[in-house]
PDB file of C-alpha atoms and ligand atoms in Angstrom:
ATOM      1  CA  MET A1251     -33.639   1.142  -6.848  1.00  0.00           C
ATOM      2  CA  GLY A1252     -32.115   0.564 -10.262  1.00  0.00           C
ATOM      3  CA  ARG A1253     -31.469  -2.808 -11.804  1.00  0.00           C
ATOM      4  CA  LYS A1254     -28.073  -2.537 -13.453  1.00  0.00           C
ATOM      5  CA  VAL A1255     -25.661  -5.377 -12.816  1.00  0.00           C
ATOM      6  CA  TYR A1256     -22.085  -6.002 -13.969  1.00  0.00           C
ATOM      7  CA  VAL A1257     -20.819  -9.579 -14.209  1.00  0.00           C
ATOM      8  CA  THR A1258     -17.019  -9.844 -14.305  1.00  0.00           C
ATOM      9  CA  ARG A1259     -16.980 -13.133 -16.217  1.00  0.00           C
ATOM     10  CA  ALA A1260     -19.688 -14.918 -18.216  1.00  0.00           C
ATOM     11  CA  LEU A1261     -21.434 -17.588 -16.090  1.00  0.00           C
ATOM     12  CA  PRO A1262     -23.044 -20.722 -17.586  1.00  0.00           C
ATOM     13  CA  ARG A1263     -25.625 -19.745 -20.223  1.00  0.00           C
ATOM     14  CA  ALA A1264     -28.650 -20.967 -18.232  1.00  0.00           C
ATOM     15  CA  VAL A1265     -27.512 -18.807 -15.302  1.00  0.00           C
ATOM     16  CA  MET A1266     -27.038 -15.725 -17.495  1.00  0.00           C
ATOM     17  CA  GLU A1267     -30.596 -16.258 -18.776  1.00  0.00           C
ATOM     18  CA  GLU A1268     -31.993 -16.332 -15.231  1.00  0.00           C
ATOM     19  CA  LEU A1269     -29.983 -13.251 -14.297  1.00  0.00           C
ATOM     20  CA  GLY A1270     -31.287 -11.464 -17.383  1.00  0.00           C
ATOM     21  CA  LYS A1271     -34.832 -11.883 -16.024  1.00  0.00           C
ATOM     22  CA  VAL A1272     -34.123  -9.845 -12.879  1.00  0.00           C
ATOM     23  CA  CYS A1273     -31.820  -7.064 -14.086  1.00  0.00           C
ATOM     24  CA  GLU A1274     -30.061  -5.332 -16.930  1.00  0.00           C
ATOM     25  CA  VAL A1275     -26.786  -7.237 -17.342  1.00  0.00           C
ATOM     26  CA  THR A1276     -23.411  -6.099 -18.636  1.00  0.00           C
ATOM     27  CA  VAL A1277     -20.836  -8.861 -18.795  1.00  0.00           C
ATOM     28  CA  ASN A1278     -17.138  -9.295 -19.473  1.00  0.00           C
ATOM     29  CA  ASP A1279     -17.372 -11.859 -22.265  1.00  0.00           C
ATOM     30  CA  ALA A1280     -13.616 -12.250 -22.714  1.00  0.00           C
ATOM     31  CA  PRO A1281     -12.214 -15.740 -22.060  1.00  0.00           C
ATOM     32  CA  ARG A1282     -10.085 -14.340 -19.209  1.00  0.00           C
ATOM     33  CA  PRO A1283     -10.664 -12.389 -16.000  1.00  0.00           C
ATOM     34  CA  ALA A1284     -11.570  -8.717 -16.318  1.00  0.00           C
ATOM     35  CA  THR A1285      -8.488  -6.516 -16.177  1.00  0.00           C
ATOM     36  CA  LYS A1286      -8.236  -3.904 -13.436  1.00  0.00           C
ATOM     37  CA  GLU A1287      -9.229  -1.213 -15.947  1.00  0.00           C
ATOM     38  CA  GLU A1288     -12.212  -3.239 -17.178  1.00  0.00           C
ATOM     39  CA  LEU A1289     -13.287  -3.856 -13.605  1.00  0.00           C
ATOM     40  CA  LEU A1290     -13.078  -0.163 -12.659  1.00  0.00           C
ATOM     41  CA  GLU A1291     -15.035   0.797 -15.795  1.00  0.00           C
ATOM     42  CA  GLY A1292     -17.498  -2.119 -15.667  1.00  0.00           C
ATOM     43  CA  VAL A1293     -18.693  -1.549 -12.100  1.00  0.00           C
ATOM     44  CA  LYS A1294     -19.427   2.155 -12.660  1.00  0.00           C
ATOM     45  CA  GLY A1295     -23.032   3.057 -11.859  1.00  0.00           C
ATOM     46  CA  ARG A1296     -24.079  -0.567 -11.167  1.00  0.00           C
ATOM     47  CA  ASP A1297     -26.479  -1.539  -8.400  1.00  0.00           C
ATOM     48  CA  ALA A1298     -24.890  -4.957  -8.001  1.00  0.00           C
ATOM     49  CA  ILE A1299     -21.747  -6.656  -9.238  1.00  0.00           C
ATOM     50  CA  VAL A1300     -21.194 -10.375  -9.659  1.00  0.00           C
ATOM     51  CA  THR A1301     -17.545 -11.224  -9.022  1.00  0.00           C
ATOM     52  CA  MET A1302     -15.229 -14.229  -9.355  1.00  0.00           C
ATOM     53  CA  LEU A1303     -12.743 -15.484  -6.778  1.00  0.00           C
ATOM     54  CA  ASN A1304      -9.866 -14.148  -8.894  1.00  0.00           C
ATOM     55  CA  ASP A1305     -11.210 -10.571  -9.067  1.00  0.00           C
ATOM     56  CA  PRO A1306      -9.583  -8.332  -6.447  1.00  0.00           C
ATOM     57  CA  VAL A1307     -12.583  -6.320  -5.233  1.00  0.00           C
ATOM     58  CA  THR A1308     -10.601  -3.568  -3.563  1.00  0.00           C
ATOM     59  CA  ALA A1309     -11.701  -0.308  -1.946  1.00  0.00           C
ATOM     60  CA  GLU A1310     -10.841   1.339  -5.279  1.00  0.00           C
ATOM     61  CA  VAL A1311     -13.229  -0.943  -7.187  1.00  0.00           C
ATOM     62  CA  ILE A1312     -16.005  -0.433  -4.623  1.00  0.00           C
ATOM     63  CA  ALA A1313     -15.511   3.345  -4.802  1.00  0.00           C
ATOM     64  CA  ALA A1314     -15.524   3.243  -8.613  1.00  0.00           C
ATOM     65  CA  ALA A1315     -18.965   1.612  -8.585  1.00  0.00           C
ATOM     66  CA  GLY A1316     -20.516   4.618  -6.865  1.00  0.00           C
ATOM     67  CA  PRO A1317     -22.814   5.192  -3.879  1.00  0.00           C
ATOM     68  CA  GLN A1318     -25.786   3.330  -5.445  1.00  0.00           C
ATOM     69  CA  LEU A1319     -23.942  -0.029  -5.182  1.00  0.00           C
ATOM     70  CA  ARG A1320     -25.959  -2.420  -2.983  1.00  0.00           C
ATOM     71  CA  LEU A1321     -24.386  -5.832  -3.502  1.00  0.00           C
ATOM     72  CA  ILE A1322     -21.177  -7.673  -4.340  1.00  0.00           C
ATOM     73  CA  ALA A1323     -22.244 -11.243  -5.147  1.00  0.00           C
ATOM     74  CA  ASN A1324     -19.189 -13.511  -5.210  1.00  0.00           C
ATOM     75  CA  TYR A1325     -19.482 -16.658  -7.349  1.00  0.00           C
ATOM     76  CA  ALA A1326     -17.593 -18.749  -4.764  1.00  0.00           C
ATOM     77  CA  VAL A1327     -17.821 -19.804  -1.153  1.00  0.00           C
ATOM     78  CA  GLY A1328     -14.492 -18.102  -0.346  1.00  0.00           C
ATOM     79  CA  TYR A1329     -14.505 -14.299  -0.308  1.00  0.00           C
ATOM     80  CA  ASN A1330     -10.932 -13.388   0.595  1.00  0.00           C
ATOM     81  CA  ASN A1331     -10.787 -11.466  -2.731  1.00  0.00           C
ATOM     82  CA  ILE A1332     -13.192  -8.825  -1.374  1.00  0.00           C
ATOM     83  CA  ASP A1333     -12.429  -5.889   0.931  1.00  0.00           C
ATOM     84  CA  LEU A1334     -15.202  -6.727   3.403  1.00  0.00           C
ATOM     85  CA  ALA A1335     -14.443  -3.848   5.749  1.00  0.00           C
ATOM     86  CA  GLU A1336     -14.771  -1.326   2.932  1.00  0.00           C
ATOM     87  CA  ALA A1337     -18.006  -2.934   1.705  1.00  0.00           C
ATOM     88  CA  ALA A1338     -19.433  -2.769   5.236  1.00  0.00           C
ATOM     89  CA  ARG A1339     -18.328   0.844   5.650  1.00  0.00           C
ATOM     90  CA  ARG A1340     -20.273   1.759   2.518  1.00  0.00           C
ATOM     91  CA  GLY A1341     -23.308  -0.336   3.441  1.00  0.00           C
ATOM     92  CA  VAL A1342     -22.778  -2.796   0.570  1.00  0.00           C
ATOM     93  CA  TRP A1343     -23.867  -6.401   1.096  1.00  0.00           C
ATOM     94  CA  VAL A1344     -21.419  -9.177   0.209  1.00  0.00           C
ATOM     95  CA  THR A1345     -22.768 -12.646  -0.578  1.00  0.00           C
ATOM     96  CA  ASN A1346     -21.172 -16.019  -1.321  1.00  0.00           C
ATOM     97  CA  THR A1347     -22.387 -19.426  -2.531  1.00  0.00           C
ATOM     98  CA  PRO A1348     -22.143 -21.887   0.380  1.00  0.00           C
ATOM     99  CA  ASP A1349     -23.657 -25.382   0.671  1.00  0.00           C
ATOM    100  CA  VAL A1350     -24.367 -26.083  -3.012  1.00  0.00           C
ATOM    101  CA  LEU A1351     -20.644 -26.619  -3.606  1.00  0.00           C
ATOM    102  CA  THR A1352     -19.802 -28.585  -0.477  1.00  0.00           C
ATOM    103  CA  ASN A1353     -20.029 -32.066  -2.000  1.00  0.00           C
ATOM    104  CA  ALA A1354     -18.189 -31.133  -5.194  1.00  0.00           C
ATOM    105  CA  THR A1355     -15.331 -29.505  -3.304  1.00  0.00           C
ATOM    106  CA  ALA A1356     -14.998 -32.350  -0.803  1.00  0.00           C
ATOM    107  CA  ASP A1357     -15.106 -34.826  -3.714  1.00  0.00           C
ATOM    108  CA  MET A1358     -12.260 -32.947  -5.398  1.00  0.00           C
ATOM    109  CA  ALA A1359     -10.186 -33.160  -2.223  1.00  0.00           C
ATOM    110  CA  TRP A1360     -10.791 -36.918  -2.339  1.00  0.00           C
ATOM    111  CA  ALA A1361      -9.733 -37.070  -5.976  1.00  0.00           C
ATOM    112  CA  LEU A1362      -6.473 -35.359  -5.013  1.00  0.00           C
ATOM    113  CA  LEU A1363      -5.958 -37.628  -2.037  1.00  0.00           C
ATOM    114  CA  PHE A1364      -6.310 -40.715  -4.202  1.00  0.00           C
ATOM    115  CA  ALA A1365      -4.238 -39.210  -7.004  1.00  0.00           C
ATOM    116  CA  ALA A1366      -1.391 -38.400  -4.631  1.00  0.00           C
ATOM    117  CA  ALA A1367      -1.578 -41.644  -2.628  1.00  0.00           C
ATOM    118  CA  ARG A1368      -1.711 -43.938  -5.650  1.00  0.00           C
ATOM    119  CA  HIS A1369       0.530 -42.114  -8.162  1.00  0.00           C
ATOM    120  CA  ILE A1370      -2.270 -41.457 -10.657  1.00  0.00           C
ATOM    121  CA  PRO A1371      -0.667 -38.440 -12.426  1.00  0.00           C
ATOM    122  CA  ALA A1372       2.812 -39.998 -12.604  1.00  0.00           C
ATOM    123  CA  GLY A1373       1.290 -43.311 -13.682  1.00  0.00           C
ATOM    124  CA  ASP A1374      -0.727 -41.610 -16.397  1.00  0.00           C
ATOM    125  CA  ARG A1375       2.391 -39.876 -17.700  1.00  0.00           C
ATOM    126  CA  LEU A1376       4.254 -43.175 -17.719  1.00  0.00           C
ATOM    127  CA  VAL A1377       1.520 -45.035 -19.608  1.00  0.00           C
ATOM    128  CA  ARG A1378       1.383 -42.329 -22.265  1.00  0.00           C
ATOM    129  CA  THR A1379       5.075 -41.745 -22.742  1.00  0.00           C
ATOM    130  CA  GLY A1380       6.907 -44.919 -21.772  1.00  0.00           C
ATOM    131  CA  THR A1381       6.396 -48.554 -21.128  1.00  0.00           C
ATOM    132  CA  PHE A1382       5.449 -50.342 -17.958  1.00  0.00           C
ATOM    133  CA  ALA A1383       5.196 -53.867 -16.671  1.00  0.00           C
ATOM    134  CA  TRP A1384       3.619 -55.174 -13.507  1.00  0.00           C
ATOM    135  CA  ALA A1385       6.222 -55.861 -10.814  1.00  0.00           C
ATOM    136  CA  PRO A1386       6.019 -56.589  -7.068  1.00  0.00           C
ATOM    137  CA  GLU A1387       7.374 -53.223  -6.040  1.00  0.00           C
ATOM    138  CA  PHE A1388       6.370 -51.083  -8.988  1.00  0.00           C
ATOM    139  CA  MET A1389       4.889 -47.658  -8.076  1.00  0.00           C
ATOM    140  CA  LEU A1390       3.849 -48.586  -4.562  1.00  0.00           C
ATOM    141  CA  GLY A1391       1.484 -46.109  -3.010  1.00  0.00           C
ATOM    142  CA  ALA A1392      -0.012 -45.378   0.391  1.00  0.00           C
ATOM    143  CA  ASP A1393      -2.826 -47.259   2.132  1.00  0.00           C
ATOM    144  CA  ILE A1394      -5.921 -45.147   2.647  1.00  0.00           C
ATOM    145  CA  THR A1395      -8.694 -47.220   4.212  1.00  0.00           C
ATOM    146  CA  GLY A1396      -8.390 -47.412   7.983  1.00  0.00           C
ATOM    147  CA  ARG A1397      -5.623 -44.806   8.283  1.00  0.00           C
ATOM    148  CA  THR A1398      -5.695 -41.545  10.253  1.00  0.00           C
ATOM    149  CA  LEU A1399      -6.999 -38.398   8.620  1.00  0.00           C
ATOM    150  CA  GLY A1400      -6.344 -34.910   9.983  1.00  0.00           C
ATOM    151  CA  VAL A1401      -8.848 -32.278   8.886  1.00  0.00           C
ATOM    152  CA  VAL A1402      -7.835 -28.658   9.416  1.00  0.00           C
ATOM    153  CA  GLY A1403     -10.961 -26.486   9.472  1.00  0.00           C
ATOM    154  CA  ALA A1404     -14.276 -27.965  10.595  1.00  0.00           C
ATOM    155  CA  GLY A1405     -16.596 -25.939   8.328  1.00  0.00           C
ATOM    156  CA  ARG A1406     -19.071 -27.462   5.930  1.00  0.00           C
ATOM    157  CA  ILE A1407     -16.488 -28.746   3.456  1.00  0.00           C
ATOM    158  CA  GLY A1408     -14.089 -30.146   6.059  1.00  0.00           C
ATOM    159  CA  ARG A1409     -16.981 -31.894   7.779  1.00  0.00           C
ATOM    160  CA  ASN A1410     -18.274 -33.394   4.522  1.00  0.00           C
ATOM    161  CA  PHE A1411     -14.788 -34.597   3.617  1.00  0.00           C
ATOM    162  CA  ALA A1412     -14.339 -36.138   7.076  1.00  0.00           C
ATOM    163  CA  ARG A1413     -17.746 -37.825   6.981  1.00  0.00           C
ATOM    164  CA  LYS A1414     -16.777 -39.541   3.727  1.00  0.00           C
ATOM    165  CA  ALA A1415     -13.486 -40.604   5.334  1.00  0.00           C
ATOM    166  CA  ARG A1416     -15.217 -42.092   8.354  1.00  0.00           C
ATOM    167  CA  HIS A1417     -18.098 -43.805   6.608  1.00  0.00           C
ATOM    168  CA  GLY A1418     -16.568 -44.550   3.188  1.00  0.00           C
ATOM    169  CA  PHE A1419     -13.014 -45.461   4.161  1.00  0.00           C
ATOM    170  CA  ASP A1420     -13.254 -46.368   7.818  1.00  0.00           C
ATOM    171  CA  MET A1421     -10.673 -43.743   8.743  1.00  0.00           C
ATOM    172  CA  LYS A1422      -9.903 -42.403  12.174  1.00  0.00           C
ATOM    173  CA  VAL A1423     -10.543 -38.637  12.129  1.00  0.00           C
ATOM    174  CA  LEU A1424      -8.680 -35.900  13.989  1.00  0.00           C
ATOM    175  CA  TYR A1425      -9.572 -32.264  13.478  1.00  0.00           C
ATOM    176  CA  ALA A1426      -8.189 -28.873  14.379  1.00  0.00           C
ATOM    177  CA  GLY A1427      -9.841 -25.479  14.241  1.00  0.00           C
ATOM    178  CA  ARG A1428     -10.743 -22.515  16.367  1.00  0.00           C
ATOM    179  CA  HIS A1429     -13.049 -24.516  18.630  1.00  0.00           C
ATOM    180  CA  PRO A1430     -14.649 -27.977  18.911  1.00  0.00           C
ATOM    181  CA  VAL A1431     -17.700 -28.511  16.692  1.00  0.00           C
ATOM    182  CA  PRO A1432     -20.237 -30.980  18.163  1.00  0.00           C
ATOM    183  CA  GLU A1433     -21.915 -31.708  14.775  1.00  0.00           C
ATOM    184  CA  PHE A1434     -18.511 -32.505  13.309  1.00  0.00           C
ATOM    185  CA  GLU A1435     -17.867 -35.018  16.071  1.00  0.00           C
ATOM    186  CA  ALA A1436     -21.350 -36.526  15.810  1.00  0.00           C
ATOM    187  CA  GLU A1437     -20.922 -37.169  12.082  1.00  0.00           C
ATOM    188  CA  THR A1438     -17.292 -38.285  11.997  1.00  0.00           C
ATOM    189  CA  GLU A1439     -16.410 -39.514  15.494  1.00  0.00           C
ATOM    190  CA  GLY A1440     -13.598 -37.009  15.044  1.00  0.00           C
ATOM    191  CA  ARG A1441     -11.420 -35.874  17.944  1.00  0.00           C
ATOM    192  CA  PHE A1442     -10.543 -32.194  18.388  1.00  0.00           C
ATOM    193  CA  VAL A1443      -6.783 -31.784  18.858  1.00  0.00           C
ATOM    194  CA  PRO A1444      -4.231 -28.954  18.661  1.00  0.00           C
ATOM    195  CA  LEU A1445      -2.837 -28.467  15.139  1.00  0.00           C
ATOM    196  CA  GLU A1446       0.575 -29.700  16.226  1.00  0.00           C
ATOM    197  CA  GLU A1447      -0.838 -33.005  17.475  1.00  0.00           C
ATOM    198  CA  LEU A1448      -2.860 -33.411  14.292  1.00  0.00           C
ATOM    199  CA  LEU A1449       0.225 -32.858  12.130  1.00  0.00           C
ATOM    200  CA  ARG A1450       2.284 -35.372  14.105  1.00  0.00           C
ATOM    201  CA  ALA A1451      -0.368 -38.110  14.182  1.00  0.00           C
ATOM    202  CA  SER A1452      -2.047 -37.989  10.754  1.00  0.00           C
ATOM    203  CA  ASP A1453      -1.328 -40.083   7.677  1.00  0.00           C
ATOM    204  CA  PHE A1454      -3.254 -37.552   5.595  1.00  0.00           C
ATOM    205  CA  VAL A1455      -3.715 -33.863   6.359  1.00  0.00           C
ATOM    206  CA  SER A1456      -6.422 -32.014   4.438  1.00  0.00           C
ATOM    207  CA  LEU A1457      -6.883 -28.234   4.628  1.00  0.00           C
ATOM    208  CA  HIS A1458     -10.397 -26.749   4.670  1.00  0.00           C
ATOM    209  CA  VAL A1459      -9.940 -23.301   6.210  1.00  0.00           C
ATOM    210  CA  PRO A1460     -10.888 -19.965   4.648  1.00  0.00           C
ATOM    211  CA  LEU A1461      -7.986 -17.646   3.813  1.00  0.00           C
ATOM    212  CA  THR A1462      -7.703 -15.030   6.579  1.00  0.00           C
ATOM    213  CA  PRO A1463      -4.768 -13.234   8.209  1.00  0.00           C
ATOM    214  CA  GLU A1464      -4.719 -16.090  10.787  1.00  0.00           C
ATOM    215  CA  THR A1465      -4.586 -18.915   8.220  1.00  0.00           C
ATOM    216  CA  ARG A1466      -2.124 -17.330   5.762  1.00  0.00           C
ATOM    217  CA  HIS A1467       1.016 -19.523   5.759  1.00  0.00           C
ATOM    218  CA  MET A1468      -0.493 -21.694   8.480  1.00  0.00           C
ATOM    219  CA  ILE A1469       1.499 -24.580   6.981  1.00  0.00           C
ATOM    220  CA  GLY A1470       5.183 -23.724   6.524  1.00  0.00           C
ATOM    221  CA  ALA A1471       8.547 -25.442   6.995  1.00  0.00           C
ATOM    222  CA  LYS A1472       8.033 -25.849  10.748  1.00  0.00           C
ATOM    223  CA  GLU A1473       4.629 -27.512  10.386  1.00  0.00           C
ATOM    224  CA  LEU A1474       5.751 -29.714   7.485  1.00  0.00           C
ATOM    225  CA  ALA A1475       8.644 -30.944   9.628  1.00  0.00           C
ATOM    226  CA  MET A1476       6.148 -32.087  12.281  1.00  0.00           C
ATOM    227  CA  MET A1477       4.363 -34.341   9.789  1.00  0.00           C
ATOM    228  CA  LYS A1478       5.197 -38.016   9.308  1.00  0.00           C
ATOM    229  CA  PRO A1479       7.683 -38.727   6.500  1.00  0.00           C
ATOM    230  CA  THR A1480       4.933 -40.954   5.060  1.00  0.00           C
ATOM    231  CA  ALA A1481       2.252 -38.246   5.278  1.00  0.00           C
ATOM    232  CA  ILE A1482       0.304 -36.734   2.407  1.00  0.00           C
ATOM    233  CA  LEU A1483      -0.911 -33.113   2.434  1.00  0.00           C
ATOM    234  CA  ILE A1484      -4.056 -32.100   0.524  1.00  0.00           C
ATOM    235  CA  ASN A1485      -4.900 -28.448  -0.137  1.00  0.00           C
ATOM    236  CA  SER A1486      -8.181 -27.583  -1.812  1.00  0.00           C
ATOM    237  CA  SER A1487      -8.818 -24.425   0.243  1.00  0.00           C
ATOM    238  CA  ARG A1488      -6.711 -21.413  -0.763  1.00  0.00           C
ATOM    239  CA  GLY A1489      -3.114 -21.457  -1.931  1.00  0.00           C
ATOM    240  CA  PRO A1490      -1.629 -18.942   0.529  1.00  0.00           C
ATOM    241  CA  VAL A1491      -2.621 -21.166   3.466  1.00  0.00           C
ATOM    242  CA  VAL A1492       0.539 -23.118   2.558  1.00  0.00           C
ATOM    243  CA  GLU A1493       4.010 -21.675   2.004  1.00  0.00           C
ATOM    244  CA  GLU A1494       4.521 -23.056  -1.474  1.00  0.00           C
ATOM    245  CA  LYS A1495       8.327 -22.860  -1.494  1.00  0.00           C
ATOM    246  CA  ALA A1496       8.525 -24.640   1.863  1.00  0.00           C
ATOM    247  CA  LEU A1497       6.179 -27.328   0.565  1.00  0.00           C
ATOM    248  CA  ALA A1498       8.269 -27.861  -2.565  1.00  0.00           C
ATOM    249  CA  ALA A1499      11.380 -28.208  -0.390  1.00  0.00           C
ATOM    250  CA  ALA A1500       9.624 -30.666   1.955  1.00  0.00           C
ATOM    251  CA  LEU A1501       8.431 -32.803  -0.963  1.00  0.00           C
ATOM    252  CA  LYS A1502      11.853 -32.761  -2.569  1.00  0.00           C
ATOM    253  CA  SER A1503      13.645 -33.812   0.617  1.00  0.00           C
ATOM    254  CA  ARG A1504      10.850 -36.306   1.472  1.00  0.00           C
ATOM    255  CA  THR A1505      10.175 -34.533   4.759  1.00  0.00           C
ATOM    256  CA  ILE A1506       6.647 -35.511   3.742  1.00  0.00           C
ATOM    257  CA  TRP A1507       5.816 -38.184   1.204  1.00  0.00           C
ATOM    258  CA  ALA A1508       3.434 -36.499  -1.228  1.00  0.00           C
ATOM    259  CA  ALA A1509       0.864 -33.754  -1.750  1.00  0.00           C
ATOM    260  CA  GLY A1510      -2.266 -33.047  -3.758  1.00  0.00           C
ATOM    261  CA  LEU A1511      -3.001 -29.423  -4.613  1.00  0.00           C
ATOM    262  CA  ASP A1512      -5.943 -27.679  -6.242  1.00  0.00           C
ATOM    263  CA  VAL A1513      -4.910 -24.144  -5.249  1.00  0.00           C
ATOM    264  CA  TYR A1514      -1.687 -22.118  -5.382  1.00  0.00           C
ATOM    265  CA  GLU A1515      -0.131 -19.204  -3.624  1.00  0.00           C
ATOM    266  CA  ASN A1516       0.058 -16.960  -6.705  1.00  0.00           C
ATOM    267  CA  GLU A1517      -2.601 -18.345  -9.040  1.00  0.00           C
ATOM    268  CA  PRO A1518      -2.445 -18.907 -11.922  1.00  0.00           C
ATOM    269  CA  ASP A1519       1.342 -19.134 -11.410  1.00  0.00           C
ATOM    270  CA  VAL A1520       2.696 -22.280  -9.785  1.00  0.00           C
ATOM    271  CA  GLU A1521       6.032 -22.603  -8.040  1.00  0.00           C
ATOM    272  CA  PRO A1522       8.400 -24.098 -10.685  1.00  0.00           C
ATOM    273  CA  GLU A1523       9.985 -26.377  -8.070  1.00  0.00           C
ATOM    274  CA  LEU A1524       6.604 -28.039  -7.541  1.00  0.00           C
ATOM    275  CA  LYS A1525       6.086 -28.644 -11.246  1.00  0.00           C
ATOM    276  CA  ALA A1526       9.384 -30.483 -11.381  1.00  0.00           C
ATOM    277  CA  LEU A1527       8.375 -33.007  -8.692  1.00  0.00           C
ATOM    278  CA  ASP A1528       6.687 -36.352  -9.276  1.00  0.00           C
ATOM    279  CA  ASN A1529       5.271 -36.727  -5.741  1.00  0.00           C
ATOM    280  CA  VAL A1530       2.687 -33.977  -6.069  1.00  0.00           C
ATOM    281  CA  ALA A1531      -0.656 -34.156  -7.898  1.00  0.00           C
ATOM    282  CA  LEU A1532      -1.548 -30.761  -9.355  1.00  0.00           C
ATOM    283  CA  ALA A1533      -5.058 -29.682 -10.352  1.00  0.00           C
ATOM    284  CA  PRO A1534      -6.049 -26.266 -11.779  1.00  0.00           C
ATOM    285  CA  HIS A1535      -8.473 -24.973  -9.059  1.00  0.00           C
ATOM    286  CA  LEU A1536     -11.353 -27.293  -9.975  1.00  0.00           C
ATOM    287  CA  GLY A1537     -12.948 -27.724  -6.533  1.00  0.00           C
ATOM    288  CA  THR A1538     -16.430 -26.588  -7.547  1.00  0.00           C
ATOM    289  CA  ALA A1539     -16.029 -27.317 -11.253  1.00  0.00           C
ATOM    290  CA  THR A1540     -18.908 -29.635 -12.065  1.00  0.00           C
ATOM    291  CA  THR A1541     -21.735 -28.691 -14.399  1.00  0.00           C
ATOM    292  CA  GLY A1542     -24.392 -29.149 -11.729  1.00  0.00           C
ATOM    293  CA  THR A1543     -22.520 -27.305  -9.001  1.00  0.00           C
ATOM    294  CA  ARG A1544     -21.629 -24.300 -11.145  1.00  0.00           C
ATOM    295  CA  TYR A1545     -25.295 -24.059 -12.183  1.00  0.00           C
ATOM    296  CA  GLU A1546     -26.503 -24.195  -8.561  1.00  0.00           C
ATOM    297  CA  MET A1547     -23.913 -21.589  -7.557  1.00  0.00           C
ATOM    298  CA  GLY A1548     -25.232 -19.398 -10.368  1.00  0.00           C
ATOM    299  CA  LEU A1549     -28.840 -19.697  -9.237  1.00  0.00           C
ATOM    300  CA  MET A1550     -27.738 -18.737  -5.750  1.00  0.00           C
ATOM    301  CA  VAL A1551     -26.076 -15.612  -7.153  1.00  0.00           C
ATOM    302  CA  VAL A1552     -29.281 -14.772  -9.051  1.00  0.00           C
ATOM    303  CA  ARG A1553     -31.374 -15.104  -5.857  1.00  0.00           C
ATOM    304  CA  ASN A1554     -28.973 -12.837  -3.991  1.00  0.00           C
ATOM    305  CA  VAL A1555     -29.013 -10.246  -6.757  1.00  0.00           C
ATOM    306  CA  ALA A1556     -32.824 -10.357  -7.046  1.00  0.00           C
ATOM    307  CA  ALA A1557     -33.264  -9.812  -3.305  1.00  0.00           C
ATOM    308  CA  ALA A1558     -30.773  -6.930  -3.147  1.00  0.00           C
ATOM    309  CA  LEU A1559     -32.409  -5.198  -6.105  1.00  0.00           C
ATOM    310  CA  GLU A1560     -35.734  -5.428  -4.255  1.00  0.00           C
ATOM    311  CA  GLY A1561     -34.068  -3.727  -1.292  1.00  0.00           C
ATOM    312  CA  GLN A1562     -34.191  -6.907   0.806  1.00  0.00           C
ATOM    313  CA  GLU A1563     -31.277  -8.486   2.614  1.00  0.00           C
ATOM    314  CA  PRO A1564     -30.002 -11.281   0.315  1.00  0.00           C
ATOM    315  CA  PRO A1565     -30.114 -14.854   1.671  1.00  0.00           C
ATOM    316  CA  ASN A1566     -26.337 -15.479   1.625  1.00  0.00           C
ATOM    317  CA  VAL A1567     -24.824 -12.364   3.182  1.00  0.00           C
ATOM    318  CA  VAL A1568     -21.398 -12.959   4.727  1.00  0.00           C
ATOM    319  CA  LYS A1569     -20.699 -11.157   7.977  1.00  0.00           C
TER     320      LYS A1569
HETATM  321  C1  LIG B1270     -13.790 -21.998  -4.702  1.00  0.00           C
HETATM  322  O1  LIG B1270     -12.608 -21.980  -4.530  1.00  0.00           O
HETATM  323  C2  LIG B1270     -14.733 -21.256  -3.938  1.00  0.00           C
HETATM  324  O2  LIG B1270     -14.367 -20.542  -2.991  1.00  0.00           O
HETATM  325  O3  LIG B1270     -15.932 -21.343  -4.268  1.00  0.00           O
HETATM  326  C1  LIG B1271     -17.101 -22.774   4.529  1.00  0.00           C
HETATM  327  O1  LIG B1271     -16.690 -22.626   5.663  1.00  0.00           O
HETATM  328  C2  LIG B1271     -17.364 -24.083   4.017  1.00  0.00           C
HETATM  329  O2  LIG B1271     -16.658 -25.029   4.442  1.00  0.00           O
HETATM  330  O3  LIG B1271     -18.296 -24.200   3.194  1.00  0.00           O
END
C-alpha cells in the first residue's frame, strides 16, 4: 500500500503537520476550493484524498484517482458532496468527522436563534450607520426562554441543540424524524410528533437533518405556511433542505416572523431576495468554525487516513 494523499484545501497548520507524519501530502494551497480540473489532476494516483464539503466528489473524480484509491476522508460531518454509491462500488472507504463538531454546530444554531429573535444583525447595522434611542417599543424581539422548540432531525447535533434548549432555556421540545429516539427523549423530555404538527406548534423550528433525496426541499411554501406567523426558522444543516425562494417570500410577507441561516441552497451564492430582508440573520457556513473544533476534525481525518493506509478499516466510515 502506498502513502500518497491529496488534500483539496489546506487544513490548519498543526493538522497538516500530523498528516505529514503518516503520508506523502500534496495540497491545494490556493485560498479557494480546488477547481474541477485541479481536483481531477490532484487525485490521480493517490491512495487517499481529503475532501471539503464544497468539493463535488463525483464518479468522474473517483475514477480519475485510479484503482489504488482506498479512502475519501471528508473534513465535515455531512457527506452529501460524495457519490457514496460509486465509492462503495469501487471498494473505497468514505469517512466523516462526527462528534467532535457537535457542540460547535449546535452552539452556532443557538447564535443564529438569538440573532434572529433579538434583531442582533439589524441592530448592529443601526448602531454603526445611524442613531438610536431607547424607546418602549423599539426593536422588540421574540421571547425564547420557556417557549416551544421544534427540532427536525434527532441526530447528534439536533439532540445537543435540544438538550441546551431544555436545560438552558427551559423550553418545551418537540421533534420530528424518521423514528422516535429514546435517548433524545431521555435528555430533552422531547415529544416525537409528525412534521406537520411540529411546524404548527413550534415557536422556533431548527433543522438538523443530513441532505438526502428525502430531505431536499423538505421545507417549502406549504410547510412555511403551516408555521406560526410569529415563528422563527433556523437552518444550520444544508441549504437545499429549504426552498430558498419560498423562504424569502415567506419572510417578506411575514408568513413567518424571522429566520437564521448558516447554509444556502447554492453556496456561496445567496438568494438576492434574502439579502434584502431585515428579518433574517445570515452567517457564512460557520457551524464548525472554531479553532478547537477544526483542529479536532483534522486529527480525526489524520486517524482515518493513517488506518486506511495501513489497510485497516478507518474508525469513521460512513455506511
Ligand atoms: C459542516 O457543515 C459539516 O458537515 O461538517
Ligand atoms: C449527524 O447526524 C449529526 O447530527 O452529527
